[in-house]
XYZ file of N, CA and C in Angstrom:
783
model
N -9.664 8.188 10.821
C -8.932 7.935 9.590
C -8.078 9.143 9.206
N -6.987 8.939 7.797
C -5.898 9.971 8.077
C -6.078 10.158 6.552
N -5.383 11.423 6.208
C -5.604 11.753 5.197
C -3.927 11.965 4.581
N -4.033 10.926 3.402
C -2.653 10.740 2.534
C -1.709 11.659 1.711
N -2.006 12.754 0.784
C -1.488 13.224 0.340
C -0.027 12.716 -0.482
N 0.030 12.670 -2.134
C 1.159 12.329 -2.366
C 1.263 13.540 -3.650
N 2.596 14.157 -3.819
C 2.841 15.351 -4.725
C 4.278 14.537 -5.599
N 3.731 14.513 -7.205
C 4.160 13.909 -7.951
C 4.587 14.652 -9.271
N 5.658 15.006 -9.719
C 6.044 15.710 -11.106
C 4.992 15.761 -12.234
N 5.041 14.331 -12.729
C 3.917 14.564 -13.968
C 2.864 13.022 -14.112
N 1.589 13.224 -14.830
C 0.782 11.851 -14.621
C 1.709 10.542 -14.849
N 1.389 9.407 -14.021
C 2.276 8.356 -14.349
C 3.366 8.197 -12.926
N 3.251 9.156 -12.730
C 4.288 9.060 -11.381
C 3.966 8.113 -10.369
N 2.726 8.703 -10.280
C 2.240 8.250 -8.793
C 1.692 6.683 -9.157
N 1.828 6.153 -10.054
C 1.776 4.811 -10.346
C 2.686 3.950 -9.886
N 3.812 4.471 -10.529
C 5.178 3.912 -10.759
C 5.547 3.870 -9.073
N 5.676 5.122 -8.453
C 6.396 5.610 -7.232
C 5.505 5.060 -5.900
N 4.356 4.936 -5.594
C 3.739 4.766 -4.989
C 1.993 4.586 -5.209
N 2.091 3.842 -5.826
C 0.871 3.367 -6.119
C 0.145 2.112 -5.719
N 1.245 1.799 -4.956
C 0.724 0.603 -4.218
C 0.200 0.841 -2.588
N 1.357 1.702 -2.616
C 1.137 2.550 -0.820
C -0.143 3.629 -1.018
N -0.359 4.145 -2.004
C -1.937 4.714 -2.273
C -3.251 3.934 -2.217
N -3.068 2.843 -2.840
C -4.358 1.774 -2.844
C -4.378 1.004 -1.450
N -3.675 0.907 -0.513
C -3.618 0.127 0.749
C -3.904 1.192 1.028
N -3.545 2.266 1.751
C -4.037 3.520 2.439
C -5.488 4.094 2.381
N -5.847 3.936 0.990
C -7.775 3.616 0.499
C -8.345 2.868 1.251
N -7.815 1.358 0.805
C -8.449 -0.103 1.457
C -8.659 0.239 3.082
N -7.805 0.787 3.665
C -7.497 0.867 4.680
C -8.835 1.854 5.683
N -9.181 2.463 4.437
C -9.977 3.628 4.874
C -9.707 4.840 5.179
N -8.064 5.375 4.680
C -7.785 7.209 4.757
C -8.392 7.485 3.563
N -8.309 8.912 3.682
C -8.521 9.373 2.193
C -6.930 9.823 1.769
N -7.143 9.557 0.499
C -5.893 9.719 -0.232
C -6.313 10.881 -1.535
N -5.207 11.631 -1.571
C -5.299 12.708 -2.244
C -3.928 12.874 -3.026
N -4.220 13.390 -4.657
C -3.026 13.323 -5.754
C -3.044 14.803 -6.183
N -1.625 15.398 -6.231
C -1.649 16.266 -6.402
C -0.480 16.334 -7.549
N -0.195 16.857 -8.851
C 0.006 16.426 -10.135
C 0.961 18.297 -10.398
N 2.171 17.587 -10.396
C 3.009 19.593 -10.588
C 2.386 19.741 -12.022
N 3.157 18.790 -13.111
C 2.592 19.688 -14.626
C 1.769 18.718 -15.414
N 1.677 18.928 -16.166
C 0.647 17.752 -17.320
C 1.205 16.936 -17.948
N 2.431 17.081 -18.206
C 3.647 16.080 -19.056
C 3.263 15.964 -20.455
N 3.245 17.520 -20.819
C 3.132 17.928 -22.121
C 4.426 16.904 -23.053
N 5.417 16.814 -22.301
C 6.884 16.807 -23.076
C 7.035 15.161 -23.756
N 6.023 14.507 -23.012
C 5.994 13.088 -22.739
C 6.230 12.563 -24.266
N 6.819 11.534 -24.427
C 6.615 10.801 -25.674
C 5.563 9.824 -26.194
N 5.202 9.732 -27.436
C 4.115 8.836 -27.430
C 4.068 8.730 -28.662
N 3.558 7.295 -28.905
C 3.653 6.283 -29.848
C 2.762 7.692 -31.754
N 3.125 7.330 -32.498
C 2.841 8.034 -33.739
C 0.998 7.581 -33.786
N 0.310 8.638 -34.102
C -1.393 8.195 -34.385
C -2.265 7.560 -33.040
N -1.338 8.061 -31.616
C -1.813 7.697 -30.274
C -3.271 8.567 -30.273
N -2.871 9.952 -30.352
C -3.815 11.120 -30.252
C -4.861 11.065 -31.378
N -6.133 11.128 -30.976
C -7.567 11.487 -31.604
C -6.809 13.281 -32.249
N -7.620 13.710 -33.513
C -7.721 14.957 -34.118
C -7.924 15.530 -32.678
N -7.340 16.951 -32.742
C -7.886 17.756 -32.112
C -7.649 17.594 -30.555
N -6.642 15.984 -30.107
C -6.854 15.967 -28.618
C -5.752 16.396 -28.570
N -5.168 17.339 -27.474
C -3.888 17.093 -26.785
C -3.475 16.155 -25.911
N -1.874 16.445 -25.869
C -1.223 15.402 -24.972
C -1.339 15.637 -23.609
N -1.507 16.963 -23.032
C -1.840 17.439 -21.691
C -3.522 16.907 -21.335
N -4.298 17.172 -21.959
C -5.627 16.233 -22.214
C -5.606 14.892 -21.715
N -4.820 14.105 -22.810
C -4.934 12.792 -22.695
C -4.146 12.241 -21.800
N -3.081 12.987 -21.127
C -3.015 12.768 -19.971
C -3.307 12.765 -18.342
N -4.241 14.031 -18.187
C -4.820 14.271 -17.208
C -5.988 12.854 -17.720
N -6.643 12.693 -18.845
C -7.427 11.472 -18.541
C -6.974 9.973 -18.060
N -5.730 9.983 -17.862
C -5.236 8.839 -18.028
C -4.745 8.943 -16.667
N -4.701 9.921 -15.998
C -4.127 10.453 -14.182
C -5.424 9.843 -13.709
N -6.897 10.534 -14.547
C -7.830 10.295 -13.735
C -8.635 8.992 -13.435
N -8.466 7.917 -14.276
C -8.394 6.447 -14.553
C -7.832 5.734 -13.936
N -6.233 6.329 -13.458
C -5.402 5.954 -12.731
C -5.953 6.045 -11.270
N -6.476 7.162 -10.828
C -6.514 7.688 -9.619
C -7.928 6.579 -8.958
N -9.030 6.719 -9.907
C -9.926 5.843 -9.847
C -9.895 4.515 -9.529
N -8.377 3.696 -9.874
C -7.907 2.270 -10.053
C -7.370 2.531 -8.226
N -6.969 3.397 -7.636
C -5.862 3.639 -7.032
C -6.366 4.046 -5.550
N -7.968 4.292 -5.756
C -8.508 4.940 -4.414
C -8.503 6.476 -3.972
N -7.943 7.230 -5.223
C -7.943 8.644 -5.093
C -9.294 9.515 -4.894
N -9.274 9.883 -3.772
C -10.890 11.193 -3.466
C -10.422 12.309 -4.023
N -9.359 12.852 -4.660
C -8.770 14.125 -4.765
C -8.152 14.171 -5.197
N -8.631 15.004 -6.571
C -6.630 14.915 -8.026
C -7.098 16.374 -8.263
N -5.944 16.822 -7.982
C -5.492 18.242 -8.477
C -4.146 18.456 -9.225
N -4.201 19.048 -10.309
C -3.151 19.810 -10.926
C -2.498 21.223 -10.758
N -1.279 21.447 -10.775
C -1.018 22.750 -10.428
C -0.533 23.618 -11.458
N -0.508 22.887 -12.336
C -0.749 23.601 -13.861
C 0.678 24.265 -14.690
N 1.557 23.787 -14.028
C 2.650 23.790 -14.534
C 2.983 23.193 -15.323
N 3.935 23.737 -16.471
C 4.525 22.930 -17.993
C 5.434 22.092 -17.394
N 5.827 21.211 -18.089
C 6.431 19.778 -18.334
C 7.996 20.456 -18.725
N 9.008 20.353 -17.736
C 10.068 21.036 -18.039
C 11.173 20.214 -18.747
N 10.967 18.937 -18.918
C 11.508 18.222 -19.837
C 12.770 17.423 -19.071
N 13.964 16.887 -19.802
C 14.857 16.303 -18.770
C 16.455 17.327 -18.711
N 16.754 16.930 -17.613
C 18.126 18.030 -17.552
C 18.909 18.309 -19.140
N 18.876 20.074 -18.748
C 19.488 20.563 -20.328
C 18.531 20.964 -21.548
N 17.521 20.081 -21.468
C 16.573 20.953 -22.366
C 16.192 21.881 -22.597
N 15.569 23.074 -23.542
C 15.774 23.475 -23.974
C 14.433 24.703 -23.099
N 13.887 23.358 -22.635
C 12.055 23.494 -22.139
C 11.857 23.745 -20.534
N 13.913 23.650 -20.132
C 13.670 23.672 -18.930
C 13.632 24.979 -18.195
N 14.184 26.206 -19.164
C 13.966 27.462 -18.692
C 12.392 28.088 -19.628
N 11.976 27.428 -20.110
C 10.507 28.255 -20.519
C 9.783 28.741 -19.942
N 9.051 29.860 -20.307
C 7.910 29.892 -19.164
C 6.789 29.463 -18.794
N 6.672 29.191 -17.700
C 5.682 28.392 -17.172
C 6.295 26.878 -16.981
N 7.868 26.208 -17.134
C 7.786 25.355 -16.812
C 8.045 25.153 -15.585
N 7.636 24.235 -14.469
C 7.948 23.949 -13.198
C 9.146 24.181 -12.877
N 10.293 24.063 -13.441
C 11.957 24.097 -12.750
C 11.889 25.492 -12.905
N 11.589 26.584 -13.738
C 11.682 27.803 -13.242
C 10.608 28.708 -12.483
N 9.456 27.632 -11.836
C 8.817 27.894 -10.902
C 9.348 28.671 -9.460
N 8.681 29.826 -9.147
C 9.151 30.303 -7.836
C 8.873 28.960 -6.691
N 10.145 28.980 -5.594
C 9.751 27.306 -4.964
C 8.387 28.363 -3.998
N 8.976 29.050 -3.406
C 7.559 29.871 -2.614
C 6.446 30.002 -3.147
N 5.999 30.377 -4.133
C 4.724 30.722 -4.798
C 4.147 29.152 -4.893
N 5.052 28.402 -5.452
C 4.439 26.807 -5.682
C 3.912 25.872 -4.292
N 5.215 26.373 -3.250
C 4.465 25.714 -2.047
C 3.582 25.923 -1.588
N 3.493 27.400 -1.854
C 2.204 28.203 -1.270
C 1.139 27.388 -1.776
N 0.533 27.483 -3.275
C -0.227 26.471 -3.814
C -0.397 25.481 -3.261
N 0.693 24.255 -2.999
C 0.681 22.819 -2.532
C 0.138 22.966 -0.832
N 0.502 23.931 0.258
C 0.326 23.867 1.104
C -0.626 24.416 1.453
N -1.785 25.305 0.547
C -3.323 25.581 1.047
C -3.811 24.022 0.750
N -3.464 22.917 -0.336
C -4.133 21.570 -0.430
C -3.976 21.261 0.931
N -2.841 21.233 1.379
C -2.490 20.410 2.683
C -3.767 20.651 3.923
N -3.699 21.811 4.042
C -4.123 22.638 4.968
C -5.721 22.175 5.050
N -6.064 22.799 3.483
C -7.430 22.312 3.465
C -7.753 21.013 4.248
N -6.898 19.801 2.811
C -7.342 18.534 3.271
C -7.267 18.189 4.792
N -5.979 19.165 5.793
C -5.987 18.283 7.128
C -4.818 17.136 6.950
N -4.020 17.506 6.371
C -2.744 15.787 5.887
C -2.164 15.868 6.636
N -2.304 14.176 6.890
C -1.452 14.053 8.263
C 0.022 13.808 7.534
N -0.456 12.746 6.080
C 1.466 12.322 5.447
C 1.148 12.839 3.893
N 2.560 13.621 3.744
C 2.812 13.673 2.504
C 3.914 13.047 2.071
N 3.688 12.281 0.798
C 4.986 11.968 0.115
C 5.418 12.475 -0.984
N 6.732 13.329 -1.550
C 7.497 13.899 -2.634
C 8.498 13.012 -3.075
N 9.339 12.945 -4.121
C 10.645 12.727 -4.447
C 11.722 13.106 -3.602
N 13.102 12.230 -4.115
C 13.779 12.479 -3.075
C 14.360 13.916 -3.441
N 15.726 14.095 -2.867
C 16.445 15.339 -3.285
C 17.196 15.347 -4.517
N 17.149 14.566 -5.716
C 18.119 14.329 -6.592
C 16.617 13.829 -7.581
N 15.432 13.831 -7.239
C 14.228 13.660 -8.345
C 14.236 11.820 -8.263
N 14.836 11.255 -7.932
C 14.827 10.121 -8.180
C 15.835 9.752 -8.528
N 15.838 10.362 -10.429
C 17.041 10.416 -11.299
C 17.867 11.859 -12.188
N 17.056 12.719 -11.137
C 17.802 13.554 -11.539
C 17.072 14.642 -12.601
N 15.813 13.864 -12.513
C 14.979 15.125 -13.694
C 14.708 16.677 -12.963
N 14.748 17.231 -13.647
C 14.193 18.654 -12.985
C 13.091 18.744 -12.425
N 11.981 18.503 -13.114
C 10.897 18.265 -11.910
C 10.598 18.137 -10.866
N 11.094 16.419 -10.962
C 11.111 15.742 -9.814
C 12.219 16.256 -8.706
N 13.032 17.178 -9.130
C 14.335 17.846 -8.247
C 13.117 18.680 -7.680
N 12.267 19.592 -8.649
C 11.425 21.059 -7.876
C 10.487 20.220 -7.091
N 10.040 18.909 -7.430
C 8.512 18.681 -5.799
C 9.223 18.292 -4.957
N 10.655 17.544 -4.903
C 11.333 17.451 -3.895
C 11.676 19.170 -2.842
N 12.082 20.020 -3.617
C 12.119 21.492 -2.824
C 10.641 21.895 -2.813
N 9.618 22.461 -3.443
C 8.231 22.410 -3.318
C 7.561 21.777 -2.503
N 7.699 20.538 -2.541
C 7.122 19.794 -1.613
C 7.304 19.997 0.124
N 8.907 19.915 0.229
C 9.542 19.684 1.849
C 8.860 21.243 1.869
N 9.541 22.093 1.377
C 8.739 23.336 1.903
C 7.221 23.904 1.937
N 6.032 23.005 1.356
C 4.703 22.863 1.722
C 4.567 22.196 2.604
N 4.806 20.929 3.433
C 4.996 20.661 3.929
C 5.255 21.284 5.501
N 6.353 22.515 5.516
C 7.134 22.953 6.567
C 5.770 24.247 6.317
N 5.295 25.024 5.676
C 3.941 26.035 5.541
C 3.131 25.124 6.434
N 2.531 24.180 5.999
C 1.631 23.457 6.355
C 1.704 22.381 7.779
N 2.739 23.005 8.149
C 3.321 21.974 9.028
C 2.156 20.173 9.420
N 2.745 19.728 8.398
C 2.297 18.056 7.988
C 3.183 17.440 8.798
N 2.293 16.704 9.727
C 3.042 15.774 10.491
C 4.013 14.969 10.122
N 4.001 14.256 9.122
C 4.485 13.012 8.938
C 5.098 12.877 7.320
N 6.322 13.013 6.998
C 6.836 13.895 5.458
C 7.670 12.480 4.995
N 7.178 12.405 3.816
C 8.417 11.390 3.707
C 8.666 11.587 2.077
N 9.907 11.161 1.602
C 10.533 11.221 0.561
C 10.052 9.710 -0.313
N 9.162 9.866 -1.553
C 9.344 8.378 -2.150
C 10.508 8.245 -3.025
N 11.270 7.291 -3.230
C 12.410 6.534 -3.854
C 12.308 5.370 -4.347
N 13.299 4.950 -4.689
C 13.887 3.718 -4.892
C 15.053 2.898 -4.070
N 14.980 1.608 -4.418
C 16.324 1.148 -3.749
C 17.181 1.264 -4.830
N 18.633 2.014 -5.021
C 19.405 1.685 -5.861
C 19.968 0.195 -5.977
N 20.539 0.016 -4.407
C 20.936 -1.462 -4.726
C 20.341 -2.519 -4.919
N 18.969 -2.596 -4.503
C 18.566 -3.922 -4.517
C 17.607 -3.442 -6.028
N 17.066 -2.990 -6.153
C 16.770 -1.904 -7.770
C 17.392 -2.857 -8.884
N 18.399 -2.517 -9.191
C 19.285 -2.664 -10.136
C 19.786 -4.422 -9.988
N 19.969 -4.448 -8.567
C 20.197 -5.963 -9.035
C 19.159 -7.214 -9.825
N 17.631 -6.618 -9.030
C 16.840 -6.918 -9.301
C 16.527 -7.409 -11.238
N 16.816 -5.735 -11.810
C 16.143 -5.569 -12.931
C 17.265 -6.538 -13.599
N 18.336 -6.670 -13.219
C 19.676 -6.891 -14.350
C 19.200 -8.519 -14.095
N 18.928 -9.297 -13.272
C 19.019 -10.510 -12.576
C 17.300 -11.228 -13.945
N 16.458 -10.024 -14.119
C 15.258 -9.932 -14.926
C 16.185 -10.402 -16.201
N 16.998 -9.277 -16.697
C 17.108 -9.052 -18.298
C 18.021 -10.277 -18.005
N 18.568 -11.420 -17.348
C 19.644 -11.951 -17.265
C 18.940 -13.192 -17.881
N 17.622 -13.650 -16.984
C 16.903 -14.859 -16.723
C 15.842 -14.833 -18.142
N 15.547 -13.710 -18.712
C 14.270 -14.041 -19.374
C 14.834 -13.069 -20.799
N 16.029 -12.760 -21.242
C 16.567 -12.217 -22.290
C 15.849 -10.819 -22.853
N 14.755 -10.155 -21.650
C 14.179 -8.752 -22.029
C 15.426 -7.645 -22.078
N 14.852 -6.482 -22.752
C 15.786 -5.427 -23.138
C 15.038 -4.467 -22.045
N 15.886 -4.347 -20.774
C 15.788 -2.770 -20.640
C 16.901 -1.548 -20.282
N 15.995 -0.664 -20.248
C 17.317 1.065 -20.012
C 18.300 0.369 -19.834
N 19.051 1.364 -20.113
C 20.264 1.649 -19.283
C 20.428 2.117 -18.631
N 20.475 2.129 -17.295
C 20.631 3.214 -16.231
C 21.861 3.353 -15.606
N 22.891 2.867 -16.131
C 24.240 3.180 -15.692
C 24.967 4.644 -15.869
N 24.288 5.422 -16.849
C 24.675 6.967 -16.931
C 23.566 7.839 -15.570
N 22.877 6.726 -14.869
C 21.888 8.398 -14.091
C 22.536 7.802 -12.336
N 22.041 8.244 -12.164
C 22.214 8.012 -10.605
C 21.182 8.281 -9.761
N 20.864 6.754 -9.747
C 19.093 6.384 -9.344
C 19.241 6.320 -8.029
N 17.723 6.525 -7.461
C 17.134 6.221 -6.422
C 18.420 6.880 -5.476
N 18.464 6.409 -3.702
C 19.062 6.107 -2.970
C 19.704 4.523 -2.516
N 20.933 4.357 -2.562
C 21.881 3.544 -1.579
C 20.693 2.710 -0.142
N 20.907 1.669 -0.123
C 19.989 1.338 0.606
C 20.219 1.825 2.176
N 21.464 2.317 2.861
C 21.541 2.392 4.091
C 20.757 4.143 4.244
N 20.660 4.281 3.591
C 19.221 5.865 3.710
C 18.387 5.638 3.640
N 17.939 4.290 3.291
C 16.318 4.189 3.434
C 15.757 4.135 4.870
N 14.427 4.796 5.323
C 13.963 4.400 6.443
C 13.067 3.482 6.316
N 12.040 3.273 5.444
C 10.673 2.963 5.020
C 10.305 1.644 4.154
N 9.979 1.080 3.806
C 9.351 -0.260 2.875
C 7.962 -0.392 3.612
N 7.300 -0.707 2.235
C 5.972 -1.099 2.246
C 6.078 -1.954 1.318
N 5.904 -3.179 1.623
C 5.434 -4.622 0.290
C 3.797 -3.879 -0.020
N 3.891 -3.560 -1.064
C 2.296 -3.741 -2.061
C 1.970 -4.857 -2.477
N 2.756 -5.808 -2.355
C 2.207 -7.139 -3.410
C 0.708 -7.747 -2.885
N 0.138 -7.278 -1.992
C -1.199 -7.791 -1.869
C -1.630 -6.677 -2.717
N -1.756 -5.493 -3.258
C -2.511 -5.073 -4.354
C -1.412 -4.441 -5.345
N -0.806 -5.660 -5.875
C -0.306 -5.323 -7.326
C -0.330 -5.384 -8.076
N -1.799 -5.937 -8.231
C -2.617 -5.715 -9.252
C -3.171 -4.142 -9.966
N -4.231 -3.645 -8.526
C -4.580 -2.004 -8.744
C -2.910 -1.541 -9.545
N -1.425 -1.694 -8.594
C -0.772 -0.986 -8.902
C -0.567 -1.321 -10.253
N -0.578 -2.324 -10.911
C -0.201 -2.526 -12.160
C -1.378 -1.879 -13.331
N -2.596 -2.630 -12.725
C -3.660 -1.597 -12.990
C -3.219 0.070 -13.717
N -3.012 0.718 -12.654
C -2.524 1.952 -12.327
C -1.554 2.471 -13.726
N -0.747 1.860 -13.755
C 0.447 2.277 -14.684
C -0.570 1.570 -15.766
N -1.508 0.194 -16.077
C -1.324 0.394 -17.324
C -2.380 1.805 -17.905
N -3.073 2.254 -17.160
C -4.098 3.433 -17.361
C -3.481 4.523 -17.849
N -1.988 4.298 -17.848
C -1.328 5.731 -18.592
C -0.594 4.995 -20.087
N -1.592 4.587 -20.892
C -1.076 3.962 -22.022
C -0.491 4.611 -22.983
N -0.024 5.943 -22.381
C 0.119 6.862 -23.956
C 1.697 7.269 -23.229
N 2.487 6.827 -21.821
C 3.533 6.660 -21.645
C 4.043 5.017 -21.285
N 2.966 4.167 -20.885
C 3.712 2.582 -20.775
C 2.953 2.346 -21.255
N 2.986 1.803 -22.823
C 2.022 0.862 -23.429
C 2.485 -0.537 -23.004
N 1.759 -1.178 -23.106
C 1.685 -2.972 -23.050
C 2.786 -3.212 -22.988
N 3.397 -3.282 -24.239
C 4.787 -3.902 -24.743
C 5.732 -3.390 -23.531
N 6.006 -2.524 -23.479
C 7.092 -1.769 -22.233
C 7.678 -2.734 -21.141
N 8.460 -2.569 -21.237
C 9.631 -3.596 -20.443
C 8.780 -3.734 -19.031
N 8.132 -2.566 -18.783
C 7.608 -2.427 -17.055
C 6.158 -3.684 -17.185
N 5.408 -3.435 -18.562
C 3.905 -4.159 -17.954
C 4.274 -5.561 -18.746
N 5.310 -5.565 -19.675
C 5.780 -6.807 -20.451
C 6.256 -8.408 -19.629
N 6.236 -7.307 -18.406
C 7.187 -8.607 -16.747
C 5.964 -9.873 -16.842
N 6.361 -10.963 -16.812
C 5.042 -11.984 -16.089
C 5.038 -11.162 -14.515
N 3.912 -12.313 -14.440
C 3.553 -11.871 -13.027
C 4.402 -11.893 -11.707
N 5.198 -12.454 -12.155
C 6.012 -13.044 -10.259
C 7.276 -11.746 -10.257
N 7.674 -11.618 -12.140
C 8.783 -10.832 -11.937
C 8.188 -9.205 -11.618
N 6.807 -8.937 -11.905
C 6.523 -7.694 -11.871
C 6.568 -7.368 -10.115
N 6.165 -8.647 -9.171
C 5.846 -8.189 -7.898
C 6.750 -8.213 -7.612
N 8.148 -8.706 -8.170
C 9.343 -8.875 -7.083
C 9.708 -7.403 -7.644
N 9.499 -6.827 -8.523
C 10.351 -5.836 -9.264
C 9.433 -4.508 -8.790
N 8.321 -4.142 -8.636
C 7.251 -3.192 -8.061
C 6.656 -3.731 -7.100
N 6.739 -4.588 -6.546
C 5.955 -5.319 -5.291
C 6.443 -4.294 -3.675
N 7.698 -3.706 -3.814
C 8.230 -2.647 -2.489
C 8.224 -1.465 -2.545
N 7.608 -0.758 -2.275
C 7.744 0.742 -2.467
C 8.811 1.729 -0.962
N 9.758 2.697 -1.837
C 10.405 2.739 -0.624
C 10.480 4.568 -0.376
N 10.753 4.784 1.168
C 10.713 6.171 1.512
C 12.051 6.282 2.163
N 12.094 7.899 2.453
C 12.940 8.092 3.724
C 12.312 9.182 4.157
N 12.471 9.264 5.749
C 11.710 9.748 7.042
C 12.799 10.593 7.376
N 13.440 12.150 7.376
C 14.065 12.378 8.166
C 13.936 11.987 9.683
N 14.962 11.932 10.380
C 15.186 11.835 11.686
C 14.839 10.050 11.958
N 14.200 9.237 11.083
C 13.979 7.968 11.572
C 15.057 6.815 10.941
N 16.143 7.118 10.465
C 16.816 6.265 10.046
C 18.228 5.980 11.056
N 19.373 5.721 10.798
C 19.213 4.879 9.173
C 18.466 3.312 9.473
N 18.695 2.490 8.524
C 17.562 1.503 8.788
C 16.490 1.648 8.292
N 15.928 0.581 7.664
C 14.154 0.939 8.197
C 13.216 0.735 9.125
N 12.912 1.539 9.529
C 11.972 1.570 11.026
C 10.754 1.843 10.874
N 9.695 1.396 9.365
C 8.554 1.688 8.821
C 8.503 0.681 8.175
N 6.776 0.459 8.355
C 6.641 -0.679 6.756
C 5.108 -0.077 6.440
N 4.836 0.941 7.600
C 2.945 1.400 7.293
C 3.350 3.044 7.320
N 3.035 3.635 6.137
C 3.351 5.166 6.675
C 2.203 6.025 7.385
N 1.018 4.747 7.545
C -0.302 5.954 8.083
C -0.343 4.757 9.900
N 0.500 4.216 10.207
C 0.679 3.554 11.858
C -0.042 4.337 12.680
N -0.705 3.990 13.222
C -1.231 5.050 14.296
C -2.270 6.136 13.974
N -2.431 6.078 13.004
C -3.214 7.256 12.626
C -4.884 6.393 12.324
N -5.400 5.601 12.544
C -6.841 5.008 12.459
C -7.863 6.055 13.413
């Protein structure tokens, strides 16, 4: 059996991004391991969410660890970095937040996990965060370069499809009159001819839905994401997608742990 590894900006990620390719990789019998850059201090959340006295870094690592539990995780680590907020903020040069993290000192961190655990695959963000958050820009550099320390066989970038993404969601708000984002100001995911990778989760998209709703203090109920009936949530989170340097273009993957039993 092979050991998974996925390195994710802040709790909630690894729901959203791959949380379906985490719970098959369990089922499957690897061990899978979460590794968490900051706490997502910055996060928003509903007025009178928080108990006296709890924090939001708190109640989110509990809500990672609920998640991880739903998800097949043997291994959640944090690397204890602040929540650097979204491009331009104010929070993104503070100290201690991840974007002004040394990328060396951080890989170093990420790549004794590697090492330890023995990972055969890690997955990060792409080179642009997804959408462009700072974070998710630093585990994309953090990551490839733990990775290259640790020399990990098998590296892949998690994403999105932009095109089929967007047609998807708009084709949603078209048919059933829901309100969501706007994402016409960011510049999501990747173009589909860079993808190498797809994995259908829809045999456990449940856990994955599971998963995200365990972080209730960033997707409560109502939220456009857990608000989907059922058919639109699997067509809409049912694919999770990567890219493989050197294995594209195309996709030429649908299992990222093949071969490794």
């Amino acid at each position: 059996m092979a050991t998974f590894v996925t390195f994710q900006a802040h709790p909630d990620d690894e729901s959203i991004t791959v949380g379906g390719t985490m719970r098959k990789a369990a089922d499957a019998g690897h061990r899978v391991v979460l590794v968490v850059a900051t706490g997502g201090e910055l996060g928003e959340i509903p007025e009178g969410l928080l108990a006296e006295g709890e924090t939001l870094v708190a109640r989110r690592a509990a809500e990672t660890r609920a998640a991880a539990d739903v998800l097949g995780v043997k291994r959640l680590e944090f690397l204890g970095y602040k929540d650097s907020g979204m491009m331009g903020w104010e929070q993104n040069s503070a100290p201690g937040s991840f974007w002004t993290a040394d990328v060396e000192e951080a890989a170093a961190k990420l790549a004794a996990i590697l090492v330890e655990e023995r990972a055969d695959v890690i997955t990060f963000d792409d080179d642009n965060g997804g959408y462009g958050h700072p974070d998710h820009i630093q585990v994309h550099r953090v990551g490839k370069r733990a990775a290259e320390l640790a020399s990990t066989p098998r590296v892949y970038q998690h994403t999105s499809n932009r095109d089929e993404s967007f047609a998807l969601w708009k084709r949603y708000a078209e048919a059933t009159g829901a309100e969501i984002p706007d994402f016409d100001g960011f510049e999501f995911g990747k173009p589909a001819e860079l993808l190498t990778g797809r994995v259908d989760v829809r045999d456990v998209i449940e856990a994955k839905r599971a998963g995200m709703r365990a972080h209730l203090s960033q997707i409560p109920e109502e939220s456009w994401f857990l608000s989907m009936p059922d058919e639109w949530f699997a067509q809409a989170f049912g694919t999770e997608w990567f890219i493989r340097e050197g294995q594209g273009p195309g996709i030429t993957e649908t299992d990222l742990l093949a071969g490794l039993d």
